[in-house]
């Protein structure tokens, strides 16, 4: 999973990552920027260092590997240099599935992460590009994280993963990003006064805050993958859209790649 900041994959795909890791699959989160702009009173190298430590702790709590690339936060552009960094990361991991934001997100870093991963989608197989690392023999399946943006087209939940059993662990892992969930995001969102004081109250508050409401389209996708009876009982889900680049998976391929999808 490739996000722009050291808490993006965590929020958008963390529950799915936990389920993969528990089944013995190797999951890596990559943050394309170092997060050095994501605070109201801290910044620069000191903040980047704090966020790297938070990402490492979150990675442990999720059960995944976590890489933070040293590009400035808030200044990401879809350059050749960063594209090559991403091609290398995908090749080194020999990824079967790559998940990234859609390129119509509100945040330029998210948007350009989406563009950068799209730009890498074909090039990971081209031997003369980044020739020091062998090209992938099989093009991965590329997916998008869920978002609420409507233009030019709304997110389509092609795959819906029931993360209900992983939700508490996901919240506990998100809690590692203290600089974000309890400091920066409340400050920029104008709700700092809502953040509870004690650790236990904070986690409860975070769980309420980070619950994504399952809408009709998401429920329909859950029904497709799990059957209606099971889908009706799902409380928490993460959805993904299939990108038109890379390997185009059939439903059977998706069931192989996402073995947690089981007709109930
Ligand atoms: Zn972000």
GROMACS .gro file of C-alpha atoms and ligand atoms in nm:
model
  265
    1UNK     CA    1   0.000   0.000   0.000
    2UNK     CA    2   0.138   0.338  -0.100
    3UNK     CA    3   0.021   0.658   0.067
    4UNK     CA    4   0.144   1.015   0.067
    5UNK     CA    5   0.188   1.054   0.443
    6UNK     CA    6   0.291   0.830   0.734
    7UNK     CA    7  -0.070   0.766   0.839
    8UNK     CA    8  -0.252   0.735   0.504
    9UNK     CA    9  -0.226   0.361   0.430
   10UNK     CA   10  -0.306   0.305   0.796
   11UNK     CA   11  -0.643   0.478   0.773
   12UNK     CA   12  -0.747   0.360   0.428
   13UNK     CA   13  -0.622   0.003   0.426
   14UNK     CA   14  -0.511  -0.077   0.781
   15UNK     CA   15  -0.787  -0.326   0.860
   16UNK     CA   16  -0.727  -0.518   0.538
   17UNK     CA   17  -0.353  -0.515   0.609
   18UNK     CA   18  -0.412  -0.669   0.952
   19UNK     CA   19  -0.620  -0.950   0.796
   20UNK     CA   20  -0.353  -1.019   0.532
   21UNK     CA   21  -0.076  -1.020   0.793
   22UNK     CA   22  -0.272  -1.259   1.018
   23UNK     CA   23  -0.307  -1.499   0.723
   24UNK     CA   24   0.070  -1.497   0.678
   25UNK     CA   25   0.094  -1.260   0.381
   26UNK     CA   26   0.363  -0.994   0.357
   27UNK     CA   27   0.229  -0.639   0.364
   28UNK     CA   28   0.424  -0.318   0.333
   29UNK     CA   29   0.310   0.040   0.379
   30UNK     CA   30   0.509   0.306   0.194
   31UNK     CA   31   0.473   0.674   0.273
   32UNK     CA   32   0.597   0.878  -0.024
   33UNK     CA   33   0.664   1.187   0.191
   34UNK     CA   34   0.828   1.209   0.533
   35UNK     CA   35   0.540   1.403   0.689
   36UNK     CA   36   0.756   1.701   0.783
   37UNK     CA   37   0.478   1.957   0.728
   38UNK     CA   38   0.205   1.784   0.927
   39UNK     CA   39   0.200   1.982   1.251
   40UNK     CA   40   0.102   2.325   1.379
   41UNK     CA   41   0.401   2.387   1.611
   42UNK     CA   42   0.664   2.133   1.497
   43UNK     CA   43   0.826   2.089   1.158
   44UNK     CA   44   1.129   1.998   0.950
   45UNK     CA   45   1.373   1.722   1.040
   46UNK     CA   46   1.253   1.693   1.400
   47UNK     CA   47   0.893   1.632   1.291
   48UNK     CA   48   1.004   1.390   1.018
   49UNK     CA   49   1.195   1.195   1.283
   50UNK     CA   50   0.896   1.189   1.519
   51UNK     CA   51   0.666   1.070   1.241
   52UNK     CA   52   0.907   0.799   1.129
   53UNK     CA   53   0.910   0.665   1.485
   54UNK     CA   54   0.528   0.679   1.494
   55UNK     CA   55   0.511   0.494   1.160
   56UNK     CA   56   0.747   0.225   1.289
   57UNK     CA   57   0.534   0.177   1.599
   58UNK     CA   58   0.216   0.167   1.388
   59UNK     CA   59   0.379  -0.089   1.157
   60UNK     CA   60   0.445  -0.314   1.458
   61UNK     CA   61   0.085  -0.279   1.578
   62UNK     CA   62  -0.050  -0.357   1.228
   63UNK     CA   63   0.198  -0.640   1.173
   64UNK     CA   64   0.334  -0.484   0.851
   65UNK     CA   65   0.663  -0.340   0.722
   66UNK     CA   66   0.665   0.040   0.699
   67UNK     CA   67   0.889   0.252   0.476
   68UNK     CA   68   0.895   0.631   0.485
   69UNK     CA   69   1.056   0.795   0.181
   70UNK     CA   70   1.247   1.116   0.242
   71UNK     CA   71   1.047   1.357   0.023
   72UNK     CA   72   0.909   1.679   0.171
   73UNK     CA   73   0.548   1.680   0.289
   74UNK     CA   74   0.321   1.930   0.116
   75UNK     CA   75   0.561   1.968  -0.176
   76UNK     CA   76   0.524   1.639  -0.363
   77UNK     CA   77   0.522   1.663  -0.743
   78UNK     CA   78   0.500   1.373  -0.989
   79UNK     CA   79   0.868   1.396  -1.089
   80UNK     CA   80   1.075   1.132  -1.264
   81UNK     CA   81   1.291   1.103  -0.951
   82UNK     CA   82   0.997   1.008  -0.727
   83UNK     CA   83   0.849   0.783  -0.997
   84UNK     CA   84   1.176   0.587  -0.998
   85UNK     CA   85   1.168   0.564  -0.616
   86UNK     CA   86   0.822   0.407  -0.641
   87UNK     CA   87   0.918   0.170  -0.923
   88UNK     CA   88   1.206   0.048  -0.705
   89UNK     CA   89   0.980  -0.003  -0.402
   90UNK     CA   90   0.724  -0.205  -0.601
   91UNK     CA   91   0.996  -0.418  -0.761
   92UNK     CA   92   1.189  -0.481  -0.438
   93UNK     CA   93   0.870  -0.602  -0.271
   94UNK     CA   94   0.775  -0.808  -0.577
   95UNK     CA   95   0.421  -0.691  -0.514
   96UNK     CA   96   0.116  -0.887  -0.624
   97UNK     CA   97  -0.116  -0.601  -0.533
   98UNK     CA   98  -0.043  -0.227  -0.514
   99UNK     CA   99  -0.296   0.009  -0.355
  100UNK     CA  100  -0.276   0.389  -0.381
  101UNK     CA  101  -0.502   0.697  -0.371
  102UNK     CA  102  -0.708   0.802  -0.670
  103UNK     CA  103  -0.559   1.100  -0.856
  104UNK     CA  104  -0.860   1.326  -0.781
  105UNK     CA  105  -0.805   1.367  -0.406
  106UNK     CA  106  -0.823   1.709  -0.236
  107UNK     CA  107  -0.464   1.697  -0.109
  108UNK     CA  108  -0.193   1.754  -0.372
  109UNK     CA  109   0.036   1.498  -0.205
  110UNK     CA  110  -0.239   1.233  -0.218
  111UNK     CA  111  -0.327   1.331  -0.575
  112UNK     CA  112   0.031   1.310  -0.698
  113UNK     CA  113   0.091   0.984  -0.512
  114UNK     CA  114  -0.199   0.851  -0.719
  115UNK     CA  115  -0.041   0.986  -1.039
  116UNK     CA  116   0.305   0.854  -0.944
  117UNK     CA  117   0.177   0.502  -0.882
  118UNK     CA  118  -0.021   0.510  -1.208
  119UNK     CA  119   0.297   0.626  -1.385
  120UNK     CA  120   0.485   0.333  -1.231
  121UNK     CA  121   0.218   0.075  -1.317
  122UNK     CA  122   0.353  -0.010  -1.661
  123UNK     CA  123   0.717   0.085  -1.600
  124UNK     CA  124   0.770  -0.175  -1.324
  125UNK     CA  125   0.796  -0.429  -1.606
  126UNK     CA  126   1.027  -0.230  -1.836
  127UNK     CA  127   1.390  -0.353  -1.796
  128UNK     CA  128   1.555  -0.035  -1.925
  129UNK     CA  129   1.382   0.179  -1.661
  130UNK     CA  130   1.558   0.174  -1.322
  131UNK     CA  131   1.786  -0.100  -1.463
  132UNK     CA  132   1.964  -0.173  -1.134
  133UNK     CA  133   1.661  -0.360  -1.003
  134UNK     CA  134   1.520  -0.641  -1.220
  135UNK     CA  135   1.175  -0.571  -1.368
  136UNK     CA  136   0.872  -0.757  -1.238
  137UNK     CA  137   0.784  -1.064  -1.443
  138UNK     CA  138   0.416  -1.027  -1.363
  139UNK     CA  139   0.245  -0.689  -1.359
  140UNK     CA  140   0.071  -0.639  -1.021
  141UNK     CA  141  -0.298  -0.568  -0.974
  142UNK     CA  142  -0.333  -0.195  -0.898
  143UNK     CA  143  -0.617  -0.076  -0.676
  144UNK     CA  144  -0.737   0.255  -0.534
  145UNK     CA  145  -0.818   0.336  -0.174
  146UNK     CA  146  -1.170   0.452  -0.100
  147UNK     CA  147  -1.253   0.823  -0.095
  148UNK     CA  148  -1.562   1.042  -0.112
  149UNK     CA  149  -1.475   1.257  -0.412
  150UNK     CA  150  -1.740   1.275  -0.683
  151UNK     CA  151  -1.558   1.439  -0.976
  152UNK     CA  152  -1.478   1.339  -1.241
  153UNK     CA  153  -1.632   1.013  -1.115
  154UNK     CA  154  -1.720   0.873  -0.774
  155UNK     CA  155  -1.522   0.590  -0.616
  156UNK     CA  156  -1.648   0.245  -0.716
  157UNK     CA  157  -1.624  -0.022  -0.442
  158UNK     CA  158  -1.519  -0.318  -0.661
  159UNK     CA  159  -1.378  -0.504  -0.360
  160UNK     CA  160  -1.521  -0.481  -0.007
  161UNK     CA  161  -1.334  -0.635   0.285
  162UNK     CA  162  -1.505  -0.704   0.617
  163UNK     CA  163  -1.263  -0.559   0.874
  164UNK     CA  164  -1.497  -0.587   1.175
  165UNK     CA  165  -1.271  -0.843   1.348
  166UNK     CA  166  -0.965  -0.622   1.287
  167UNK     CA  167  -1.119  -0.287   1.381
  168UNK     CA  168  -0.996  -0.266   1.742
  169UNK     CA  169  -0.644  -0.355   1.633
  170UNK     CA  170  -0.665  -0.095   1.356
  171UNK     CA  171  -0.761   0.176   1.606
  172UNK     CA  172  -0.482   0.068   1.840
  173UNK     CA  173  -0.236   0.100   1.550
  174UNK     CA  174  -0.371   0.440   1.439
  175UNK     CA  175  -0.319   0.554   1.799
  176UNK     CA  176   0.057   0.529   1.736
  177UNK     CA  177   0.032   0.843   1.517
  178UNK     CA  178  -0.015   1.072   1.817
  179UNK     CA  179   0.118   1.380   1.636
  180UNK     CA  180  -0.161   1.338   1.381
  181UNK     CA  181  -0.477   1.206   1.542
  182UNK     CA  182  -0.449   1.395   1.872
  183UNK     CA  183  -0.257   1.709   1.766
  184UNK     CA  184  -0.236   1.808   1.399
  185UNK     CA  185  -0.564   1.683   1.250
  186UNK     CA  186  -0.775   1.823   1.538
  187UNK     CA  187  -0.591   2.156   1.510
  188UNK     CA  188  -0.633   2.197   1.132
  189UNK     CA  189  -0.990   2.065   1.157
  190UNK     CA  190  -1.080   2.307   1.438
  191UNK     CA  191  -1.175   2.040   1.693
  192UNK     CA  192  -0.872   2.034   1.928
  193UNK     CA  193  -1.098   2.090   2.229
  194UNK     CA  194  -1.274   1.756   2.160
  195UNK     CA  195  -0.959   1.547   2.212
  196UNK     CA  196  -0.984   1.361   2.544
  197UNK     CA  197  -0.695   1.367   2.791
  198UNK     CA  198  -0.647   1.005   2.899
  199UNK     CA  199  -0.505   0.736   2.671
  200UNK     CA  200  -0.810   0.510   2.711
  201UNK     CA  201  -1.057   0.791   2.636
  202UNK     CA  202  -0.852   0.894   2.334
  203UNK     CA  203  -0.869   0.548   2.182
  204UNK     CA  204  -1.246   0.533   2.233
  205UNK     CA  205  -1.279   0.875   2.073
  206UNK     CA  206  -1.054   0.771   1.784
  207UNK     CA  207  -1.269   0.464   1.720
  208UNK     CA  208  -1.581   0.684   1.696
  209UNK     CA  209  -1.400   0.932   1.474
  210UNK     CA  210  -1.255   0.678   1.234
  211UNK     CA  211  -1.564   0.466   1.175
  212UNK     CA  212  -1.662   0.479   0.807
  213UNK     CA  213  -2.035   0.449   0.754
  214UNK     CA  214  -2.118   0.160   0.521
  215UNK     CA  215  -2.324   0.310   0.238
  216UNK     CA  216  -2.553   0.124  -0.006
  217UNK     CA  217  -2.281   0.071  -0.269
  218UNK     CA  218  -2.038  -0.067  -0.012
  219UNK     CA  219  -2.309  -0.300   0.124
  220UNK     CA  220  -2.381  -0.422  -0.228
  221UNK     CA  221  -2.015  -0.506  -0.280
  222UNK     CA  222  -2.003  -0.684   0.058
  223UNK     CA  223  -2.304  -0.891  -0.055
  224UNK     CA  224  -2.125  -0.984  -0.375
  225UNK     CA  225  -1.814  -1.109  -0.195
  226UNK     CA  226  -1.963  -1.253   0.126
  227UNK     CA  227  -2.326  -1.332   0.050
  228UNK     CA  228  -2.625  -1.131   0.175
  229UNK     CA  229  -2.673  -1.291   0.514
  230UNK     CA  230  -2.313  -1.234   0.615
  231UNK     CA  231  -2.292  -0.888   0.457
  232UNK     CA  232  -2.585  -0.760   0.661
  233UNK     CA  233  -2.389  -0.819   0.981
  234UNK     CA  234  -2.067  -0.643   0.876
  235UNK     CA  235  -1.999  -0.339   1.095
  236UNK     CA  236  -1.669  -0.212   0.953
  237UNK     CA  237  -1.543  -0.243   0.595
  238UNK     CA  238  -1.266  -0.117   0.367
  239UNK     CA  239  -1.328  -0.095  -0.006
  240UNK     CA  240  -1.101  -0.076  -0.308
  241UNK     CA  241  -1.149   0.010  -0.674
  242UNK     CA  242  -0.968  -0.174  -0.955
  243UNK     CA  243  -0.739   0.055  -1.155
  244UNK     CA  244  -0.748   0.023  -1.533
  245UNK     CA  245  -0.369  -0.011  -1.543
  246UNK     CA  246  -0.173  -0.323  -1.450
  247UNK     CA  247  -0.314  -0.676  -1.447
  248UNK     CA  248  -0.694  -0.682  -1.476
  249UNK     CA  249  -0.818  -0.942  -1.227
  250UNK     CA  250  -1.122  -1.165  -1.269
  251UNK     CA  251  -1.346  -1.228  -0.967
  252UNK     CA  252  -1.161  -1.558  -0.918
  253UNK     CA  253  -0.827  -1.376  -0.923
  254UNK     CA  254  -0.958  -1.134  -0.659
  255UNK     CA  255  -1.065  -1.423  -0.438
  256UNK     CA  256  -0.713  -1.567  -0.469
  257UNK     CA  257  -0.548  -1.232  -0.394
  258UNK     CA  258  -0.791  -1.150  -0.111
  259UNK     CA  259  -0.839  -1.487   0.059
  260UNK     CA  260  -1.037  -1.324   0.342
  261UNK     CA  261  -1.329  -1.283   0.098
  262UNK     CA  262  -1.539  -1.589   0.167
  263UNK     CA  263  -1.895  -1.655   0.073
  264UNK     CA  264  -2.061  -1.690   0.412
  265LIG    ZN1  265  -0.232   1.213   0.389
   0.00000   0.00000   0.00000
